[in-house]
PDB file of C-alpha atoms in Angstrom:
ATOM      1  CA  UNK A   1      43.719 158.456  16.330  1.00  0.00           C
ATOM      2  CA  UNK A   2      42.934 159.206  20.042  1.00  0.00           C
ATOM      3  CA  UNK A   3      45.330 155.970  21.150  1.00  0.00           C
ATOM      4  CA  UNK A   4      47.701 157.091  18.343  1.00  0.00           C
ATOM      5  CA  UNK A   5      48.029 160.220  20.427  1.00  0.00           C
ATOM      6  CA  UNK A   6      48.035 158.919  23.686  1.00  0.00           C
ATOM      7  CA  UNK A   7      51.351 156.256  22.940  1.00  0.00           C
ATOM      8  CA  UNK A   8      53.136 159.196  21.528  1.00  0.00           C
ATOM      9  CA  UNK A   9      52.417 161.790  24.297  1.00  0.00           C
ATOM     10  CA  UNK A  10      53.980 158.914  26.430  1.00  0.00           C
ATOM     11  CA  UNK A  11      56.788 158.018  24.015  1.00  0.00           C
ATOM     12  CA  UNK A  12      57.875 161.895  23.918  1.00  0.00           C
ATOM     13  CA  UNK A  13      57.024 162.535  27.870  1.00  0.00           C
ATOM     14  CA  UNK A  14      59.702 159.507  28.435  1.00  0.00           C
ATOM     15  CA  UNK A  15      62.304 159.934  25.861  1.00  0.00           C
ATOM     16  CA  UNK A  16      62.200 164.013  26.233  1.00  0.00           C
ATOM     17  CA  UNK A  17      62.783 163.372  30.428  1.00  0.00           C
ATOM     18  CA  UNK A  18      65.917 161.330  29.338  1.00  0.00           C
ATOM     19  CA  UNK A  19      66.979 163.635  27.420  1.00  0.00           C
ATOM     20  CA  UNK A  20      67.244 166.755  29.363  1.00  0.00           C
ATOM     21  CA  UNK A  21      68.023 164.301  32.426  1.00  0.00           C
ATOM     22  CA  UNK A  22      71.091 163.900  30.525  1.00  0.00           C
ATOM     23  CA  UNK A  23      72.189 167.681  29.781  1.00  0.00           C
ATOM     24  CA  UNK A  24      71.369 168.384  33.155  1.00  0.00           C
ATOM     25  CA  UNK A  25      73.255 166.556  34.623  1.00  0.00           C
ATOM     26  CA  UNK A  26      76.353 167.113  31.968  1.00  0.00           C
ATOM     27  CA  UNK A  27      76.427 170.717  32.877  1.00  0.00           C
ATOM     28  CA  UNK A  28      77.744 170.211  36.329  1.00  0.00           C
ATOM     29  CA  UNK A  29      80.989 171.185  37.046  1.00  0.00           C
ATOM     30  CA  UNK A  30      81.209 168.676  39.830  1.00  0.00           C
ATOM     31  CA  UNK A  31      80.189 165.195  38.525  1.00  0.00           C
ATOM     32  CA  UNK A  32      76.441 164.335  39.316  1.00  0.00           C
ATOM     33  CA  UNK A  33      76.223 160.469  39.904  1.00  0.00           C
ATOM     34  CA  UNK A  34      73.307 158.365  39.646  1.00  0.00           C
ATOM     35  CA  UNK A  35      74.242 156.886  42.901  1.00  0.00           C
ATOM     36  CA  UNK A  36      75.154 159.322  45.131  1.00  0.00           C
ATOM     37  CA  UNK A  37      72.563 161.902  43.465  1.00  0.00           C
ATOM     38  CA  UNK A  38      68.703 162.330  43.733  1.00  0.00           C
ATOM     39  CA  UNK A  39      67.057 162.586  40.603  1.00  0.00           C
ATOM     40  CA  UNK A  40      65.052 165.965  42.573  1.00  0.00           C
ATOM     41  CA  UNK A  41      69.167 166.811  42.520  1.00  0.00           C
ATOM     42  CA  UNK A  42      68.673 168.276  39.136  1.00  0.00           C
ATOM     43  CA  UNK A  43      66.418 170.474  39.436  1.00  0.00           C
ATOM     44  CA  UNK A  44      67.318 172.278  42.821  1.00  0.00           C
ATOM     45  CA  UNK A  45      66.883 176.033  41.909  1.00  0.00           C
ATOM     46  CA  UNK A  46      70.674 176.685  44.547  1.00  0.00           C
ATOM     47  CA  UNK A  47      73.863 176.063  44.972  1.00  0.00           C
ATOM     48  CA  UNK A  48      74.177 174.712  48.583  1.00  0.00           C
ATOM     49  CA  UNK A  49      75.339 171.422  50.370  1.00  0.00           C
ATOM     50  CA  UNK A  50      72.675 169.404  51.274  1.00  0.00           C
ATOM     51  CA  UNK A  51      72.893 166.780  54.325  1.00  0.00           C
ATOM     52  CA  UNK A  52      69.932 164.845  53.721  1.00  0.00           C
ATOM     53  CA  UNK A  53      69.322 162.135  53.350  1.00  0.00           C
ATOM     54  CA  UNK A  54      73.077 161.683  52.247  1.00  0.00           C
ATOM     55  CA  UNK A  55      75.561 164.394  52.833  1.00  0.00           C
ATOM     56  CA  UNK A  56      76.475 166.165  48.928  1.00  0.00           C
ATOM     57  CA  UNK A  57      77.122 168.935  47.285  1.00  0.00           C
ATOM     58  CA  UNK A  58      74.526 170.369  44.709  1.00  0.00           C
ATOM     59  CA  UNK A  59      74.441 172.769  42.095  1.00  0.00           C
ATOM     60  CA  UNK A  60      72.565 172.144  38.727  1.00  0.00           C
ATOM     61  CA  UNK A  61      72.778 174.832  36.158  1.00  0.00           C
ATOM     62  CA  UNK A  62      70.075 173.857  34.085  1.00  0.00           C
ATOM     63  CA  UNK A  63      67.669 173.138  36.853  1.00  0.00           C
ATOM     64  CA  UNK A  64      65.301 175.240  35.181  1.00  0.00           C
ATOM     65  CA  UNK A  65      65.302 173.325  32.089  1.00  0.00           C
ATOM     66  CA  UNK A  66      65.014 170.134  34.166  1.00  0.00           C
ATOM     67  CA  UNK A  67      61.925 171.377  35.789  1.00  0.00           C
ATOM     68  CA  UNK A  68      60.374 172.319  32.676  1.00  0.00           C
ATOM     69  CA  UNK A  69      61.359 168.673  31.511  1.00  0.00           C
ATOM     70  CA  UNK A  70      59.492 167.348  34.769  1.00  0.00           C
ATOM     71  CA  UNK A  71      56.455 169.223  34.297  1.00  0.00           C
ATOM     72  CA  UNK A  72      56.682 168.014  30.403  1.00  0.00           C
ATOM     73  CA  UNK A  73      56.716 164.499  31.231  1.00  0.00           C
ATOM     74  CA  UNK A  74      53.906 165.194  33.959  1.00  0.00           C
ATOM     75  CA  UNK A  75      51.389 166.445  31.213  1.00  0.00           C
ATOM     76  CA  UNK A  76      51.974 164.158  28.664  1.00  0.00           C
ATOM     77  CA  UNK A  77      51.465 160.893  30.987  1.00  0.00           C
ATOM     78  CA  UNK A  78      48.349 162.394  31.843  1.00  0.00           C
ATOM     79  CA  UNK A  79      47.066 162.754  28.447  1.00  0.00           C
ATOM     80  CA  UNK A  80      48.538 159.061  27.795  1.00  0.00           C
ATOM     81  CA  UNK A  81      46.491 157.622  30.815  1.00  0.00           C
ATOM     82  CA  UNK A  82      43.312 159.517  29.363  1.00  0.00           C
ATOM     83  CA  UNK A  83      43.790 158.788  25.221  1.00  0.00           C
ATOM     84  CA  UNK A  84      44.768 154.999  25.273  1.00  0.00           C
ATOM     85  CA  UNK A  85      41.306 153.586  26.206  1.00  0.00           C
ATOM     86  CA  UNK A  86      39.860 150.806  24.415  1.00  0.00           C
ATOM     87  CA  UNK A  87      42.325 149.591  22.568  1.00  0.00           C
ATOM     88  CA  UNK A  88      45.143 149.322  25.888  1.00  0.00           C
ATOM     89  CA  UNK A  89      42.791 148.920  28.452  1.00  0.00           C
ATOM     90  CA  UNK A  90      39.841 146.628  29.506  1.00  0.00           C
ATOM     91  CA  UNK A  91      36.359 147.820  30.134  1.00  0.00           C
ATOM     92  CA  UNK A  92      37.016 147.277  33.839  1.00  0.00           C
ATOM     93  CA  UNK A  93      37.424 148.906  37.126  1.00  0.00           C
ATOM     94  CA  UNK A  94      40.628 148.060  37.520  1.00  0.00           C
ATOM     95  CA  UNK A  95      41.406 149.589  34.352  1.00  0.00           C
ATOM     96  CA  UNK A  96      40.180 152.659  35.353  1.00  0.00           C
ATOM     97  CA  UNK A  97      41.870 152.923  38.841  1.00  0.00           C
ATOM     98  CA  UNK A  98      44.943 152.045  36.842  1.00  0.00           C
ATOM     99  CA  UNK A  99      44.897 154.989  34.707  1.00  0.00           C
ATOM    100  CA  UNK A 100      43.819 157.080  37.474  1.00  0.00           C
ATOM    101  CA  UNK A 101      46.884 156.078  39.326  1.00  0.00           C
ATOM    102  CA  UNK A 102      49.242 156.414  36.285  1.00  0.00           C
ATOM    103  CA  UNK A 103      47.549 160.031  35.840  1.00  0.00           C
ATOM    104  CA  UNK A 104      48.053 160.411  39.361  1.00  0.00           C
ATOM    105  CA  UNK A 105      52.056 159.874  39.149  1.00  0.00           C
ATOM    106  CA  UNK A 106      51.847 162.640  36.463  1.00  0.00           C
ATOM    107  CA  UNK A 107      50.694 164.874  38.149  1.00  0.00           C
ATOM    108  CA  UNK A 108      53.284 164.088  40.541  1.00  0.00           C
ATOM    109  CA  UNK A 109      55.860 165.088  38.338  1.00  0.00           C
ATOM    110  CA  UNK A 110      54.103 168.417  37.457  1.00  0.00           C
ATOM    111  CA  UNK A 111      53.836 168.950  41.049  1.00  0.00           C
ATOM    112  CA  UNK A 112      57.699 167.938  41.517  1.00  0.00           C
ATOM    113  CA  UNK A 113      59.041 170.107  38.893  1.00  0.00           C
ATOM    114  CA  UNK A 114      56.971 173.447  39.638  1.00  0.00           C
ATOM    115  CA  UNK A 115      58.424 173.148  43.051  1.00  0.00           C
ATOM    116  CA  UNK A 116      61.799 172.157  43.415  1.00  0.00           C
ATOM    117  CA  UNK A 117      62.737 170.229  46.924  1.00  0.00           C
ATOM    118  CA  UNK A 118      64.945 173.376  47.645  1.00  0.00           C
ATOM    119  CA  UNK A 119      62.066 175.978  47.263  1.00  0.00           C
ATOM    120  CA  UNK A 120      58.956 174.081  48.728  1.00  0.00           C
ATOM    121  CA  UNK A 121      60.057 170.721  49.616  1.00  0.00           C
ATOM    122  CA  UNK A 122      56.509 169.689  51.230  1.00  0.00           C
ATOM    123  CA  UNK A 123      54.732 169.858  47.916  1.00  0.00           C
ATOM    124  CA  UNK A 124      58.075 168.371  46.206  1.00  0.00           C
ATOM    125  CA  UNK A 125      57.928 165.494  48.407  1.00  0.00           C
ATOM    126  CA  UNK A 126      54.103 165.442  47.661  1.00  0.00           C
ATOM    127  CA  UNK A 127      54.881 164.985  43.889  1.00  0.00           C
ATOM    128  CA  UNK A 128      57.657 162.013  45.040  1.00  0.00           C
ATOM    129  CA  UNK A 129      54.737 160.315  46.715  1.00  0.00           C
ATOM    130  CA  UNK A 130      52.336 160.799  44.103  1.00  0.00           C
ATOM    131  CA  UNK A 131      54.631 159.380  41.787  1.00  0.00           C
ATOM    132  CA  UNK A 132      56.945 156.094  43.534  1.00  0.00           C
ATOM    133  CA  UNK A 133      53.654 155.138  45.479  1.00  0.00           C
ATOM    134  CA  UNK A 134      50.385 155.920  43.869  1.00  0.00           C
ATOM    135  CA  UNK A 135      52.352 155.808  39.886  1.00  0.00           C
ATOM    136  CA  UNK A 136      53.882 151.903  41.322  1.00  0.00           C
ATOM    137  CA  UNK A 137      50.717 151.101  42.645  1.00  0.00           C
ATOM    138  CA  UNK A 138      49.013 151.925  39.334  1.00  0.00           C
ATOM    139  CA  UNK A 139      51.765 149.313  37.732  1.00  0.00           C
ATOM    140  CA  UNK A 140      50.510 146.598  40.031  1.00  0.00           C
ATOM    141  CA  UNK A 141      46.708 147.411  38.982  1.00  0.00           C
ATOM    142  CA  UNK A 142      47.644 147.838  35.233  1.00  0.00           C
ATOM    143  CA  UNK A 143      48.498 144.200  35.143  1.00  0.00           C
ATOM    144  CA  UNK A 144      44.949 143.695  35.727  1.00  0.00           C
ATOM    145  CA  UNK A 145      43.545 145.824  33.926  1.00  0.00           C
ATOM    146  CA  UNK A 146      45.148 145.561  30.560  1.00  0.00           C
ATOM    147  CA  UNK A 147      43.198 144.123  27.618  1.00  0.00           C
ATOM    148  CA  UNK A 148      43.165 140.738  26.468  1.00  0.00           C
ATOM    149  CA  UNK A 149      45.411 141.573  23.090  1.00  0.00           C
ATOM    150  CA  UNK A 150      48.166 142.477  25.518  1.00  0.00           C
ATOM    151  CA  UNK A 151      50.388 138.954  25.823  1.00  0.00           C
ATOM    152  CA  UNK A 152      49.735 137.583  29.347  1.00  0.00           C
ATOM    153  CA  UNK A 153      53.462 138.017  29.710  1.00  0.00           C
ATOM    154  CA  UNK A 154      53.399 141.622  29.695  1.00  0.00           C
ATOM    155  CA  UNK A 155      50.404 141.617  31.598  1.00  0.00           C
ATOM    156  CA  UNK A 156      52.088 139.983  34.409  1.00  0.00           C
ATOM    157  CA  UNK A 157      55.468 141.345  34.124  1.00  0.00           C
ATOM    158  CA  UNK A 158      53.305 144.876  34.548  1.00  0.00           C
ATOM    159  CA  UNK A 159      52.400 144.136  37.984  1.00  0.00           C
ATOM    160  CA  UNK A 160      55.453 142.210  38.133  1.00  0.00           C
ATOM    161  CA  UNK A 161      57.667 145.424  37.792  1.00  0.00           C
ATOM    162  CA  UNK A 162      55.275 147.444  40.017  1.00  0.00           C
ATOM    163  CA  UNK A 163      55.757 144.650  42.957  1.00  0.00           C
ATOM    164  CA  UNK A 164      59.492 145.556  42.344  1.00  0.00           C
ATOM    165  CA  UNK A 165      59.041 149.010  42.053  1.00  0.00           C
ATOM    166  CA  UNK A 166      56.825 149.435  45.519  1.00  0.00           C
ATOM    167  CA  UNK A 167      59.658 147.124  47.179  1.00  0.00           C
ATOM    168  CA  UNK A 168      62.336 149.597  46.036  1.00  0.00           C
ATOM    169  CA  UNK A 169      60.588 152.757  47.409  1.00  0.00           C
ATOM    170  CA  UNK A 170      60.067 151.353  51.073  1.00  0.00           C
ATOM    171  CA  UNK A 171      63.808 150.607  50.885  1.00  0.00           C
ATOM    172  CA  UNK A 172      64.670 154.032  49.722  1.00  0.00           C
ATOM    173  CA  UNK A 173      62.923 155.417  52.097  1.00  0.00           C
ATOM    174  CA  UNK A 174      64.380 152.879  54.627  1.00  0.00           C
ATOM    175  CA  UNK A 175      67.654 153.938  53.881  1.00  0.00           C
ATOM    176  CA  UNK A 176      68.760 150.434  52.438  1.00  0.00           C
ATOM    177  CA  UNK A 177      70.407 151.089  48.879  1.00  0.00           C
ATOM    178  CA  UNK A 178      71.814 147.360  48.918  1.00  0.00           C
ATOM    179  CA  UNK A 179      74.707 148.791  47.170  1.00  0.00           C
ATOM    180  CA  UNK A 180      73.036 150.838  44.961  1.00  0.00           C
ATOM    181  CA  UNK A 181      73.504 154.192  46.737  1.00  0.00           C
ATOM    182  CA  UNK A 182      70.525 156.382  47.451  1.00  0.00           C
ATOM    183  CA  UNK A 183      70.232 157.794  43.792  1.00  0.00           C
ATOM    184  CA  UNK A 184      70.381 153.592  42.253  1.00  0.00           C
ATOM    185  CA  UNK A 185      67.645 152.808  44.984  1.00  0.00           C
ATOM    186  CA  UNK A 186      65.651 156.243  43.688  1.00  0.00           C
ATOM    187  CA  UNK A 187      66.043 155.276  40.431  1.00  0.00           C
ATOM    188  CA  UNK A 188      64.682 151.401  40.642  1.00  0.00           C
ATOM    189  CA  UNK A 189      61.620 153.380  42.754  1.00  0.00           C
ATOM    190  CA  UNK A 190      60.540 155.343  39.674  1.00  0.00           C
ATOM    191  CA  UNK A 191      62.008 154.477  36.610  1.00  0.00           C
ATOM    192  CA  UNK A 192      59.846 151.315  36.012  1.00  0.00           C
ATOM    193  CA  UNK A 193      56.642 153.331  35.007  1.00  0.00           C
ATOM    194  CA  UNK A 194      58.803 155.374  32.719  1.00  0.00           C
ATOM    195  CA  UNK A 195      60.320 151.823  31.232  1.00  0.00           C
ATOM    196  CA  UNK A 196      56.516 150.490  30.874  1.00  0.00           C
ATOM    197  CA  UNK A 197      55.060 153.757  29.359  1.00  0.00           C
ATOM    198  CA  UNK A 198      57.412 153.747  26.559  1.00  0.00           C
ATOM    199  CA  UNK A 199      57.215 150.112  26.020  1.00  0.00           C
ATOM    200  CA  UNK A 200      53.798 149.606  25.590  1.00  0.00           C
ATOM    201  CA  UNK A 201      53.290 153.019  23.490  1.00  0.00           C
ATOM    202  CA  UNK A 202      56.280 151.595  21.334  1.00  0.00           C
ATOM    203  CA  UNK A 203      54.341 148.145  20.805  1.00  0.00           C
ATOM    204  CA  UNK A 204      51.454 149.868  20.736  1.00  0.00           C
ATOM    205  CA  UNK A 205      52.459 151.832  17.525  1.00  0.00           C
ATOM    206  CA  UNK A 206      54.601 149.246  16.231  1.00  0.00           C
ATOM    207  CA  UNK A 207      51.430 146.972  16.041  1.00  0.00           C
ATOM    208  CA  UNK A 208      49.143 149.942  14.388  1.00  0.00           C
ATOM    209  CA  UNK A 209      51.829 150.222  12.134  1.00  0.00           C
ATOM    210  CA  UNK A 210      51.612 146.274  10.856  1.00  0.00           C
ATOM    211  CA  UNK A 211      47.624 146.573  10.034  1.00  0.00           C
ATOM    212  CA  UNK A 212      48.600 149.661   8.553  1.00  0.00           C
ATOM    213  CA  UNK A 213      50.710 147.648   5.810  1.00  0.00           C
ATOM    214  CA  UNK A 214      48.046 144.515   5.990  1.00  0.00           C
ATOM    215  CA  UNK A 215      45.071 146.706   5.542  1.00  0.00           C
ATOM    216  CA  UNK A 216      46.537 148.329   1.852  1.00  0.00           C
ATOM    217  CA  UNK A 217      47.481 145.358   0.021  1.00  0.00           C
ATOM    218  CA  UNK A 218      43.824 143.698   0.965  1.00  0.00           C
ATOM    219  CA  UNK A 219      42.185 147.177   0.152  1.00  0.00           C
ATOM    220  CA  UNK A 220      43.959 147.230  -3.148  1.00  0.00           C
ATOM    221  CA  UNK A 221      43.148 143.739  -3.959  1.00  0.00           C
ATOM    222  CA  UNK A 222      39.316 144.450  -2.927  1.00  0.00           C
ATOM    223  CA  UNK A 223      39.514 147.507  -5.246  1.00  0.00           C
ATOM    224  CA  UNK A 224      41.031 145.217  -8.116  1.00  0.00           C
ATOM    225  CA  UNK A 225      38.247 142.489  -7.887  1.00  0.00           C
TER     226      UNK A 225
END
């Protein structure tokens, strides 16, 4: 029941984020792009043209209910780094910095959305770090520190996608979008945690599920003998 809990936290923290990412960023009267637009963009608490690191104009009317959104997702990866023990994870140390990491990047997010980057940018950017370099690094550790009934595939593709994921946060913060513009580059930087999280809750269910159906027939047949 505990892992049960921890795969959905994570499967509502991600799909709730993409949500109200999504009726954020309808509700601007000038069009928000995932290029030319932070994802921080959303939940600026003013009006006002910002210069850096790329010159725009900003103005989200439902920043509020993006921050609340942030802080949601925050929470509930938390509680998914603490609940999926045992069944996710090895008994190992690089489990457990994994999860600590993954928690960490959480906590990011509460820190990023109780302090928008227009209010108190130093504990914004804070959150950023927490979450596109200690959340990334987690990714690379998770790959070893995922349990055996994982596929070795996903094992590696998990540190895989952090590798990827690290890469794209020095370039965003080297200013090289390689076409992507500064939101893409963002967006490659800390999406991929989001992307694993609700992949392995979903396979993680998915599989519970399965011995779910296995486990009744065989219980009924025991019951019938």
């Amino acid at each position: 029941m505990r892992v049960r809990i921890g795969y959905s936290a994570w499967i509502v923290g991600v799909v709730q984020f993409f949500v109200i990412h999504g009726i954020a960023e309808s509700a601007w009267a000038r069009p928000y792009s995932w290029a030319r637009n932070n994802i921080s963009d959303l939940g600026n608490a003013h009006c006002a043209l910002q210069s850096d690191p790329e010159p725009r104009y900003i103005c989200s009317p439902e920043h509020g209910l993006m921050n609340v959104s942030f802080v949601v997702l925050g929470v509930l990866l938390v509680v998914g780094a603490a609940l999926t023990g045992g069944v996710l994870w090895r008994r190992s140390r690089a489990a457990v910095v994994a999860r600590l990491l993954v928690a960490s990047a959480g906590m990011g997010f509460v820190l990023a959305g109780l302090a928008p980057a227009d209010v108190n940018e130093n504990q914004h950017v804070l959150g950023a770090l927490f979450i596109m370099a200690a959340g990334n690094i987690g990714l690379v550790v998770a790959g070893f520190g995922l349990g055996e009934q994982v596929p070795a595939p996903l094992r590696s593709g998990t540190s895989l996608l952090g590798v990827t994921a690290i890469t794209a946060f020095g370039l965003f913060l080297s200013h090289h979008y390689l076409g992507l513009g500064m939101g893409g580059m963002e967006r490659v930087a800390a999406f991929p945690l989001l992307f694993w999280a609700l992949a392995v809750s979903v396979r993680g269910l998915t599989r519970w599920a399965g011995h779910m159906r296995e486990a009744v027939p065989a219980e009924r047949l025991s019951r019938a003998g």
